[in-house]
Each structure stands twice: as C-alpha cells, then as structure tokens.
Coordinates of N, CA, C and O in Angstrom, one line a residue:
M200 N 162.6 45.1 159.4 CA 162.9 43.8 158.7 C 162.5 43.9 157.2 O 163.2 43.4 156.4
E201 N 161.4 44.6 156.9 CA 160.9 44.6 155.6 C 161.8 45.3 154.6 O 161.9 45.0 153.4
Q202 N 162.6 46.3 155.1 CA 163.6 47.0 154.2 C 164.7 46.1 153.8 O 165.4 46.4 152.9
Y203 N 165.0 45.0 154.6 CA 166.1 44.1 154.3 C 165.6 43.0 153.4 O 166.5 42.2 152.9
M204 N 164.4 42.8 153.1 CA 163.9 41.7 152.4 C 164.5 41.6 151.0 O 164.8 40.4 150.5
P205 N 164.7 42.6 150.2 CA 165.3 42.5 148.9 C 166.7 41.8 149.0 O 167.0 41.0 148.2
F206 N 167.4 42.2 150.0 CA 168.8 41.6 150.2 C 168.7 40.2 150.6 O 169.5 39.4 150.2
I207 N 167.7 39.9 151.5 CA 167.5 38.5 151.9 C 167.2 37.6 150.7 O 167.8 36.5 150.5
W208 N 166.3 38.1 149.9 CA 165.9 37.3 148.7 C 167.0 37.1 147.7 O 167.3 36.0 147.2
I209 N 167.8 38.2 147.5 CA 168.9 38.1 146.6 C 170.0 37.2 147.1 O 170.6 36.4 146.4
G210 N 170.2 37.3 148.5 CA 171.2 36.4 149.1 C 170.8 35.0 149.0 O 171.6 34.1 148.7
F211 N 169.5 34.7 149.2 CA 169.0 33.3 149.0 C 169.1 32.9 147.6 O 169.5 31.7 147.3
A212 N 168.9 33.7 146.6 CA 169.1 33.4 145.2 C 170.5 33.0 144.9 O 170.9 32.1 144.2
I213 N 171.5 33.8 145.5 CA 172.9 33.6 145.3 C 173.3 32.2 145.9 O 174.0 31.4 145.4
L214 N 172.8 32.0 147.1 CA 173.0 30.7 147.8 C 172.6 29.5 147.0 O 173.3 28.5 146.8
M215 N 171.4 29.6 146.5 CA 170.8 28.5 145.6 C 171.6 28.4 144.3 O 171.8 27.3 143.9
A216 N 172.1 29.5 143.8 CA 172.9 29.4 142.6 C 174.2 28.7 142.8 O 174.7 27.9 142.0
V217 N 174.8 29.0 144.0 CA 176.1 28.3 144.4 C 175.8 26.8 144.6 O 176.6 26.0 144.1
C218 N 174.7 26.5 145.2 CA 174.3 25.1 145.4 C 174.1 24.4 144.1 O 174.6 23.3 143.9
E219 N 173.5 25.1 143.1 CA 173.3 24.5 141.8 C 174.6 24.3 141.1 O 174.8 23.3 140.4
A220 N 175.5 25.3 141.2 CA 176.8 25.2 140.6 C 177.7 24.0 141.2 O 178.5 23.4 140.5
L221 N 177.4 23.6 142.4 CA 178.2 22.6 143.0 C 177.7 21.2 142.8 O 178.3 20.2 143.2
T222 N 176.5 21.1 142.1 CA 175.9 19.8 141.9 C 175.9 19.5 140.4 O 176.1 20.4 139.6
T223 N 175.8 18.2 140.1 CA 175.7 17.8 138.7 C 174.3 17.6 138.2 O 174.1 17.4 137.0
Q224 N 173.3 17.8 139.0 CA 171.9 17.7 138.7 C 171.2 19.0 138.9 O 171.7 19.9 139.6
L225 N 170.1 19.2 138.2 CA 169.3 20.4 138.5 C 168.5 20.2 139.8 O 167.6 19.4 139.8
V226 N 168.9 20.9 140.8 CA 168.3 20.7 142.1 C 167.8 22.0 142.7 O 166.8 22.0 143.5
S227 N 168.3 23.1 142.3 CA 167.9 24.4 143.0 C 167.8 25.6 142.0 O 167.5 26.7 142.5
V228 N 167.9 25.3 140.7 CA 167.8 26.4 139.8 C 166.4 27.1 139.9 O 166.2 28.3 139.7
W229 N 165.4 26.3 140.2 CA 164.0 26.8 140.3 C 163.9 27.8 141.5 O 163.1 28.7 141.4
F230 N 164.6 27.5 142.6 CA 164.6 28.4 143.7 C 165.3 29.7 143.4 O 164.9 30.7 144.0
V231 N 166.3 29.7 142.6 CA 167.0 30.9 142.1 C 166.0 31.8 141.4 O 165.8 33.0 141.7
I232 N 165.2 31.2 140.5 CA 164.2 32.0 139.8 C 163.1 32.5 140.7 O 162.8 33.7 140.6
G233 N 162.7 31.7 141.6 CA 161.6 32.1 142.6 C 162.1 33.2 143.5 O 161.4 34.2 143.8
A234 N 163.4 33.1 144.0 CA 163.9 34.1 144.9 C 164.1 35.4 144.2 O 163.9 36.5 144.7
V235 N 164.5 35.4 142.9 CA 164.7 36.7 142.1 C 163.3 37.3 141.9 O 163.2 38.6 142.1
C236 N 162.3 36.5 141.6 CA 161.0 37.1 141.5 C 160.4 37.6 142.8 O 159.8 38.7 142.8
A237 N 160.7 37.0 143.9 CA 160.3 37.5 145.2 C 161.0 38.8 145.5 O 160.4 39.7 146.1
A238 N 162.3 38.9 145.2 CA 163.1 40.1 145.4 C 162.4 41.2 144.6 O 162.3 42.4 145.1
F239 N 162.0 40.9 143.4 CA 161.4 41.9 142.5 C 160.0 42.4 143.1 O 159.6 43.5 143.0
T240 N 159.4 41.4 143.8 CA 158.1 41.7 144.4 C 158.2 42.7 145.5 O 157.3 43.5 145.8
T241 N 159.4 42.8 146.2 CA 159.6 43.8 147.2 C 159.4 45.2 146.8 O 159.2 46.1 147.6
V242 N 159.6 45.5 145.5 CA 159.4 46.8 144.9 C 157.9 47.2 145.0 O 157.6 48.4 145.3
F243 N 157.0 46.2 144.9 CA 155.6 46.5 144.9 C 154.9 46.4 146.2 O 153.9 47.0 146.5
T244 N 155.4 45.5 147.1 CA 154.7 45.3 148.4 C 155.8 44.9 149.5 O 156.7 44.2 149.2
P245 N 155.6 45.4 150.7 CA 156.5 45.1 151.8 C 156.0 43.8 152.5 O 156.7 43.3 153.4
S246 N 154.9 43.2 152.0 CA 154.3 42.0 152.7 C 155.2 40.8 152.5 O 155.3 40.3 151.4
V247 N 155.8 40.3 153.6 CA 156.6 39.1 153.5 C 155.8 37.8 153.1 O 156.2 37.0 152.3
P248 N 154.5 37.7 153.6 CA 153.7 36.5 153.1 C 153.5 36.6 151.6 O 153.5 35.5 150.9
I249 N 153.2 37.8 151.0 CA 153.0 37.8 149.6 C 154.3 37.5 148.8 O 154.3 36.8 147.8
Q250 N 155.4 38.0 149.3 CA 156.7 37.7 148.7 C 157.0 36.2 148.8 O 157.5 35.6 147.8
S251 N 156.7 35.6 149.9 CA 156.9 34.2 150.0 C 156.0 33.4 149.1 O 156.4 32.4 148.5
A252 N 154.8 33.8 149.0 CA 153.8 33.2 148.0 C 154.3 33.3 146.6 O 154.3 32.3 145.8
V253 N 154.9 34.5 146.2 CA 155.4 34.6 144.9 C 156.6 33.7 144.7 O 156.7 33.0 143.7
F254 N 157.5 33.6 145.7 CA 158.6 32.7 145.7 C 158.1 31.2 145.4 O 158.6 30.5 144.5
L255 N 157.2 30.8 146.2 CA 156.7 29.4 146.1 C 156.0 29.1 144.8 O 156.3 28.1 144.1
I256 N 155.1 30.0 144.3 CA 154.4 29.8 143.1 C 155.3 29.9 141.9 O 155.3 29.0 141.0
V257 N 156.3 30.8 141.8 CA 157.2 30.9 140.7 C 158.1 29.7 140.7 O 158.4 29.1 139.6
S258 N 158.6 29.3 141.9 CA 159.5 28.1 141.9 C 158.8 26.9 141.5 O 159.3 26.1 140.7
L259 N 157.6 26.7 141.9 CA 156.8 25.5 141.5 C 156.5 25.5 140.0 O 156.6 24.5 139.3
L260 N 156.1 26.7 139.5 CA 155.8 26.8 138.0 C 157.1 26.6 137.2 O 157.0 25.9 136.2
A261 N 158.2 27.1 137.6 CA 159.5 26.9 136.9 C 159.8 25.4 136.9 O 160.2 24.8 135.9
L262 N 159.6 24.7 138.1 CA 159.8 23.3 138.1 C 158.9 22.5 137.2 O 159.4 21.7 136.4
V263 N 157.6 22.8 137.3 CA 156.6 22.1 136.4 C 156.9 22.3 135.0 O 156.8 21.4 134.1
I264 N 157.3 23.5 134.6 CA 157.5 23.8 133.2 C 158.8 23.3 132.6 O 158.8 22.7 131.5
T265 N 159.8 23.4 133.4 CA 161.2 23.0 132.8 C 161.6 21.6 133.1 O 162.4 21.1 132.3
R266 N 161.1 21.0 134.1 CA 161.6 19.6 134.4 C 161.3 18.6 133.3 O 162.2 17.8 132.9
P267 N 160.1 18.6 132.7 CA 159.8 17.7 131.6 C 160.7 18.0 130.4 O 161.2 17.0 129.7
L268 N 161.0 19.2 130.1 CA 161.9 19.6 129.0 C 163.3 19.1 129.3 O 164.0 18.5 128.4
V269 N 163.8 19.2 130.5 CA 165.1 18.7 130.8 C 165.2 17.2 130.7 O 166.1 16.6 130.2
K270 N 164.2 16.5 131.2 CA 164.1 15.0 131.1 C 164.1 14.6 129.6 O 164.8 13.6 129.3
K271 N 163.3 15.2 128.8 CA 163.2 14.9 127.4 C 164.6 15.1 126.7 O 165.0 14.3 125.9
H272 N 165.3 16.2 127.0 CA 166.6 16.5 126.5 C 167.6 15.5 126.9 O 168.4 15.0 126.1
R273 N 167.6 15.0 128.1 CA 168.6 14.0 128.6 C 168.4 12.7 127.9 O 169.3 12.0 127.7
K274 N 167.1 12.3 127.6 CA 166.8 11.1 126.9 C 167.4 11.1 125.5 O 167.9 10.1 125.0
K275 N 167.3 12.3 124.9 CA 167.8 12.4 123.5 C 169.3 12.2 123.5 O 169.9 11.6 122.6
V276 N 170.0 12.9 124.4 CA 171.4 12.8 124.5 C 171.9 11.4 124.7 O 172.9 10.9 124.1
G277 N 171.2 10.7 125.6 CA 171.6 9.3 125.9 C 172.6 9.2 127.0 O 173.4 10.2 127.2
A278 N 172.6 8.1 127.7 CA 173.6 7.9 128.8 C 174.9 7.4 128.2 O 174.9 6.5 127.4
V279 N 175.9 8.0 128.7 CA 177.3 7.5 128.4 C 177.8 6.6 129.5 O 177.7 7.0 130.7
G280 N 178.2 5.5 129.1 CA 178.7 4.6 130.1 C 180.0 5.2 130.8 O 180.8 5.8 130.2
T281 N 180.0 5.0 132.1 CA 181.1 5.5 132.9 C 181.8 4.4 133.6 O 181.2 3.3 133.8
N282 N 183.0 4.6 134.0 CA 183.8 3.6 134.7 C 183.8 2.3 133.9 O 184.2 2.3 132.8
A283 N 183.4 1.2 134.6 CA 183.5 -0.1 134.0 C 182.5 -0.3 132.8 O 182.8 -1.0 131.9
D284 N 181.4 0.3 132.9 CA 180.3 0.1 131.9 C 180.8 0.5 130.5 O 180.3 -0.1 129.5
R285 N 181.7 1.4 130.4 CA 182.2 1.8 129.1 C 183.0 0.7 128.3 O 183.2 0.8 127.1
L286 N 183.4 -0.3 129.1 CA 184.1 -1.4 128.5 C 183.2 -2.5 127.9 O 183.7 -3.4 127.1
I287 N 181.9 -2.5 128.2 CA 181.0 -3.5 127.6 C 180.9 -3.3 126.1 O 180.7 -2.2 125.6
G288 N 181.1 -4.4 125.4 CA 181.1 -4.3 123.9 C 182.5 -4.1 123.3 O 182.7 -4.2 122.1
K289 N 183.5 -3.8 124.1 CA 184.9 -3.6 123.6 C 185.6 -5.0 123.4 O 185.2 -6.0 124.0
N290 N 186.6 -4.9 122.6 CA 187.4 -6.1 122.3 C 188.7 -6.1 123.2 O 189.2 -5.0 123.5
G291 N 189.2 -7.3 123.4 CA 190.4 -7.4 124.2 C 191.1 -8.7 123.9 O 190.8 -9.3 122.9
V292 N 192.1 -9.0 124.7 CA 192.8 -10.3 124.5 C 192.9 -11.0 125.8 O 193.1 -10.4 126.9
L293 N 192.9 -12.3 125.8 CA 193.0 -13.2 126.9 C 194.4 -13.3 127.3 O 195.3 -13.6 126.5
L294 N 194.8 -13.0 128.6 CA 196.1 -13.1 129.1 C 196.5 -14.4 129.7 O 197.7 -14.7 129.8
T295 N 195.5 -15.2 130.1 CA 195.7 -16.5 130.7 C 194.8 -17.5 130.1 O 193.8 -17.1 129.5
D296 N 195.1 -18.8 130.2 CA 194.2 -19.8 129.7 C 192.9 -19.9 130.6 O 193.0 -19.7 131.8
L297 N 191.8 -20.2 130.0 CA 190.6 -20.5 130.7 C 190.3 -22.0 130.5 O 190.0 -22.4 129.4
Q298 N 190.3 -22.8 131.6 CA 190.1 -24.2 131.5 C 188.6 -24.6 131.2 O 188.4 -25.5 130.4
D299 N 187.7 -24.0 132.0 CA 186.3 -24.3 131.8 C 185.5 -23.1 132.1 O 186.0 -22.0 132.4
S300 N 184.1 -23.2 132.0 CA 183.3 -22.0 132.2 C 183.2 -21.5 133.6 O 182.8 -20.4 133.8
E301 N 183.7 -22.3 134.6 CA 183.8 -21.8 136.0 C 185.1 -21.2 136.3 O 185.3 -20.6 137.4
S302 N 186.2 -21.5 135.5 CA 187.5 -21.0 135.9 C 187.6 -19.5 135.6 O 186.9 -18.9 134.7
V303 N 188.5 -18.8 136.3 CA 188.7 -17.4 136.1 C 190.0 -17.1 135.5 O 191.0 -17.7 136.0
G304 N 190.1 -16.3 134.5 CA 191.4 -15.9 133.9 C 191.5 -14.4 133.9 O 190.8 -13.7 134.6
Q305 N 192.4 -13.9 133.1 CA 192.6 -12.5 133.0 C 192.6 -12.1 131.5 O 193.0 -12.8 130.6
V306 N 192.0 -10.9 131.3 CA 191.9 -10.3 130.0 C 192.4 -8.9 130.1 O 192.5 -8.3 131.2
K307 N 192.9 -8.4 128.9 CA 193.3 -7.0 128.9 C 192.4 -6.3 127.8 O 192.3 -6.7 126.7
V308 N 191.7 -5.3 128.3 CA 190.7 -4.5 127.5 C 191.1 -3.0 127.7 O 191.1 -2.5 128.8
E309 N 191.4 -2.4 126.5 CA 191.7 -1.0 126.5 C 192.8 -0.6 127.6 O 192.7 0.4 128.3
G310 N 193.8 -1.5 127.7 CA 194.9 -1.2 128.6 C 194.7 -1.6 130.0 O 195.5 -1.5 130.9
E311 N 193.5 -2.1 130.4 CA 193.1 -2.5 131.7 C 193.1 -4.0 131.8 O 192.6 -4.6 130.9
I312 N 193.6 -4.5 132.9 CA 193.6 -6.0 133.2 C 192.4 -6.3 134.1 O 192.3 -5.7 135.2
W313 N 191.6 -7.3 133.7 CA 190.4 -7.7 134.5 C 190.4 -9.2 134.6 O 190.9 -9.9 133.8
S314 N 189.8 -9.6 135.7 CA 189.4 -11.0 135.8 C 188.3 -11.3 134.9 O 187.4 -10.4 134.7
A315 N 188.3 -12.5 134.3 CA 187.2 -12.8 133.3 C 186.8 -14.3 133.4 O 187.6 -15.2 133.8
K316 N 185.5 -14.5 133.0 CA 185.0 -15.8 132.8 C 184.4 -15.9 131.4 O 184.0 -14.9 130.8
S317 N 184.2 -17.1 130.9 CA 183.6 -17.3 129.6 C 182.9 -18.6 129.5 O 183.4 -19.6 129.9
S318 N 181.7 -18.6 128.9 CA 181.0 -19.8 128.6 C 181.6 -20.6 127.4 O 181.2 -21.7 127.1
D319 N 182.5 -19.9 126.7 CA 183.1 -20.5 125.5 C 184.4 -21.3 125.9 O 185.0 -21.8 125.0
A320 N 184.7 -21.4 127.2 CA 185.9 -22.1 127.6 C 185.8 -23.6 127.2 O 184.7 -24.1 127.1
P321 N 186.9 -24.2 127.0 CA 188.3 -23.8 127.2 C 188.8 -22.8 126.1 O 188.5 -22.9 125.0
L322 N 189.6 -21.8 126.6 CA 190.2 -20.8 125.7 C 191.7 -20.7 126.0 O 192.1 -20.9 127.2
E323 N 192.5 -20.5 125.0 CA 193.9 -20.3 125.2 C 194.3 -18.9 125.3 O 193.6 -18.0 124.8
K324 N 195.5 -18.7 125.9 CA 196.1 -17.4 126.0 C 196.2 -16.7 124.6 O 196.3 -17.4 123.6
D325 N 196.1 -15.4 124.6 CA 196.1 -14.6 123.4 C 194.9 -14.7 122.5 O 194.9 -14.2 121.3
T326 N 193.8 -15.3 122.9 CA 192.6 -15.4 122.2 C 191.9 -14.0 122.2 O 191.9 -13.4 123.3
K327 N 191.4 -13.5 121.1 CA 190.7 -12.3 121.0 C 189.3 -12.4 121.6 O 188.6 -13.4 121.2
I328 N 188.9 -11.5 122.5 CA 187.6 -11.7 123.1 C 186.8 -10.4 123.0 O 187.4 -9.3 122.6
K329 N 185.5 -10.5 123.3 CA 184.6 -9.3 123.3 C 184.0 -9.3 124.7 O 183.5 -10.4 125.2
V330 N 183.8 -8.2 125.3 CA 183.2 -8.1 126.7 C 181.7 -8.1 126.5 O 181.2 -7.2 125.8
L331 N 181.0 -9.1 127.1 CA 179.6 -9.1 127.1 C 178.9 -8.4 128.2 O 177.9 -7.7 128.0
S332 N 179.5 -8.5 129.4 CA 178.9 -7.9 130.6 C 180.0 -7.9 131.7 O 181.0 -8.4 131.5
I333 N 179.6 -7.2 132.8 CA 180.4 -7.2 133.9 C 179.6 -7.6 135.1 O 178.5 -7.0 135.4
E334 N 180.1 -8.7 135.8 CA 179.4 -9.1 137.0 C 180.3 -9.0 138.2 O 181.3 -9.8 138.3
G335 N 180.0 -8.1 139.1 CA 181.0 -7.8 140.2 C 182.3 -7.2 139.7 O 182.3 -6.2 139.0
V336 N 183.4 -8.0 139.9 CA 184.7 -7.6 139.4 C 185.2 -8.4 138.3 O 186.3 -8.3 137.9
K337 N 184.3 -9.2 137.7 CA 184.7 -10.1 136.6 C 183.9 -9.7 135.3 O 182.8 -9.5 135.3
M338 N 184.7 -9.8 134.2 CA 184.1 -9.6 132.9 C 183.6 -10.9 132.4 O 184.3 -11.9 132.6
I339 N 182.5 -10.9 131.8 CA 182.0 -12.1 131.1 C 182.3 -11.8 129.6 O 181.9 -10.8 129.0
V340 N 183.1 -12.7 129.0 CA 183.6 -12.5 127.7 C 183.2 -13.6 126.8 O 182.9 -14.7 127.2
S341 N 183.3 -13.4 125.5 CA 183.1 -14.4 124.5 C 184.2 -14.3 123.4 O 184.8 -13.2 123.2
V342 N 184.4 -15.3 122.6 CA 185.4 -15.3 121.6 C 184.9 -14.5 120.4 O 183.8 -14.5 120.1
I343 N 185.8 -13.7 119.8 CA 185.5 -13.0 118.6 C 185.6 -13.9 117.4 O 186.7 -14.6 117.3
D344 N 184.6 -14.1 116.6 CA 184.7 -15.0 115.4 C 185.4 -14.3 114.3 O 185.4 -13.2 114.0

C-alpha cells in the first residue's frame, strides 16, 4: 500500500483541482496544496499517518494564510449587481399610467419590461423614471426631475 501513496496523493490533488475548477468559490485549492505536499512527503517517509498529518497541517496553514487575503481582495473589487439588481439606479420610461401609489403599472428599463409602483403617483405614460429598488417582481420607481 505504501508504494502507491504518491499516486493516491497526486490523484487526490487532481480530484480537488477538478472540484475547484468546477466551482466559482475557493473551496478546495487548499486541499490541492496539502495533497501535493503529502505526495512530496512520500519521498522521505512511508508512514501514512505522517503523510496525512502533513496534508492536514499544510491544508490548514494554506487556508489560514490565504483566506483573509482573498476576502480582502474581493472587498476591493466590489460586488457587481447581477440579474435584477443591476437595474437599480437605472433610468427608464413608464409604459402605462399609474393612478395612485398602490396601483401597478409597467416600465421599460434597458429593454426589459417590469411591473412598477411609485409613491410619486399619479403618473402618466411616457414619464421618465429612475429605479429605486426592487420588491419581489415589482420595481419601485420615482420621477426623474
């Protein structure tokens, strides 16, 4: 069994690298580093418990050292709104009249048609609006001054 351990560790590193490649988050890169170090340890000792200890220690150290750096970098880059959130703050046009603040009309923002409400109602068709927020499937809009 001990003669196969380098191949087992390298195989595990490859498996973890594939898992990392299939995800959008950093979830297993630390195990790749630990498994490679454990495979390197097989050159010096045939002891599986020592190899496993090297794997665990290196994986934990890699996690502890790199995770704060990754979080710090992600905060600098900033979150990009996806899906509907990207429309908040955008301008559009009212497609139907809004009678009062409880009535629902339709707006067109960046080529998409949405249901909308506004506390600025009553509003007439073709009024230019700005998206304030999205609640469920309705945009909350206000008139552009």
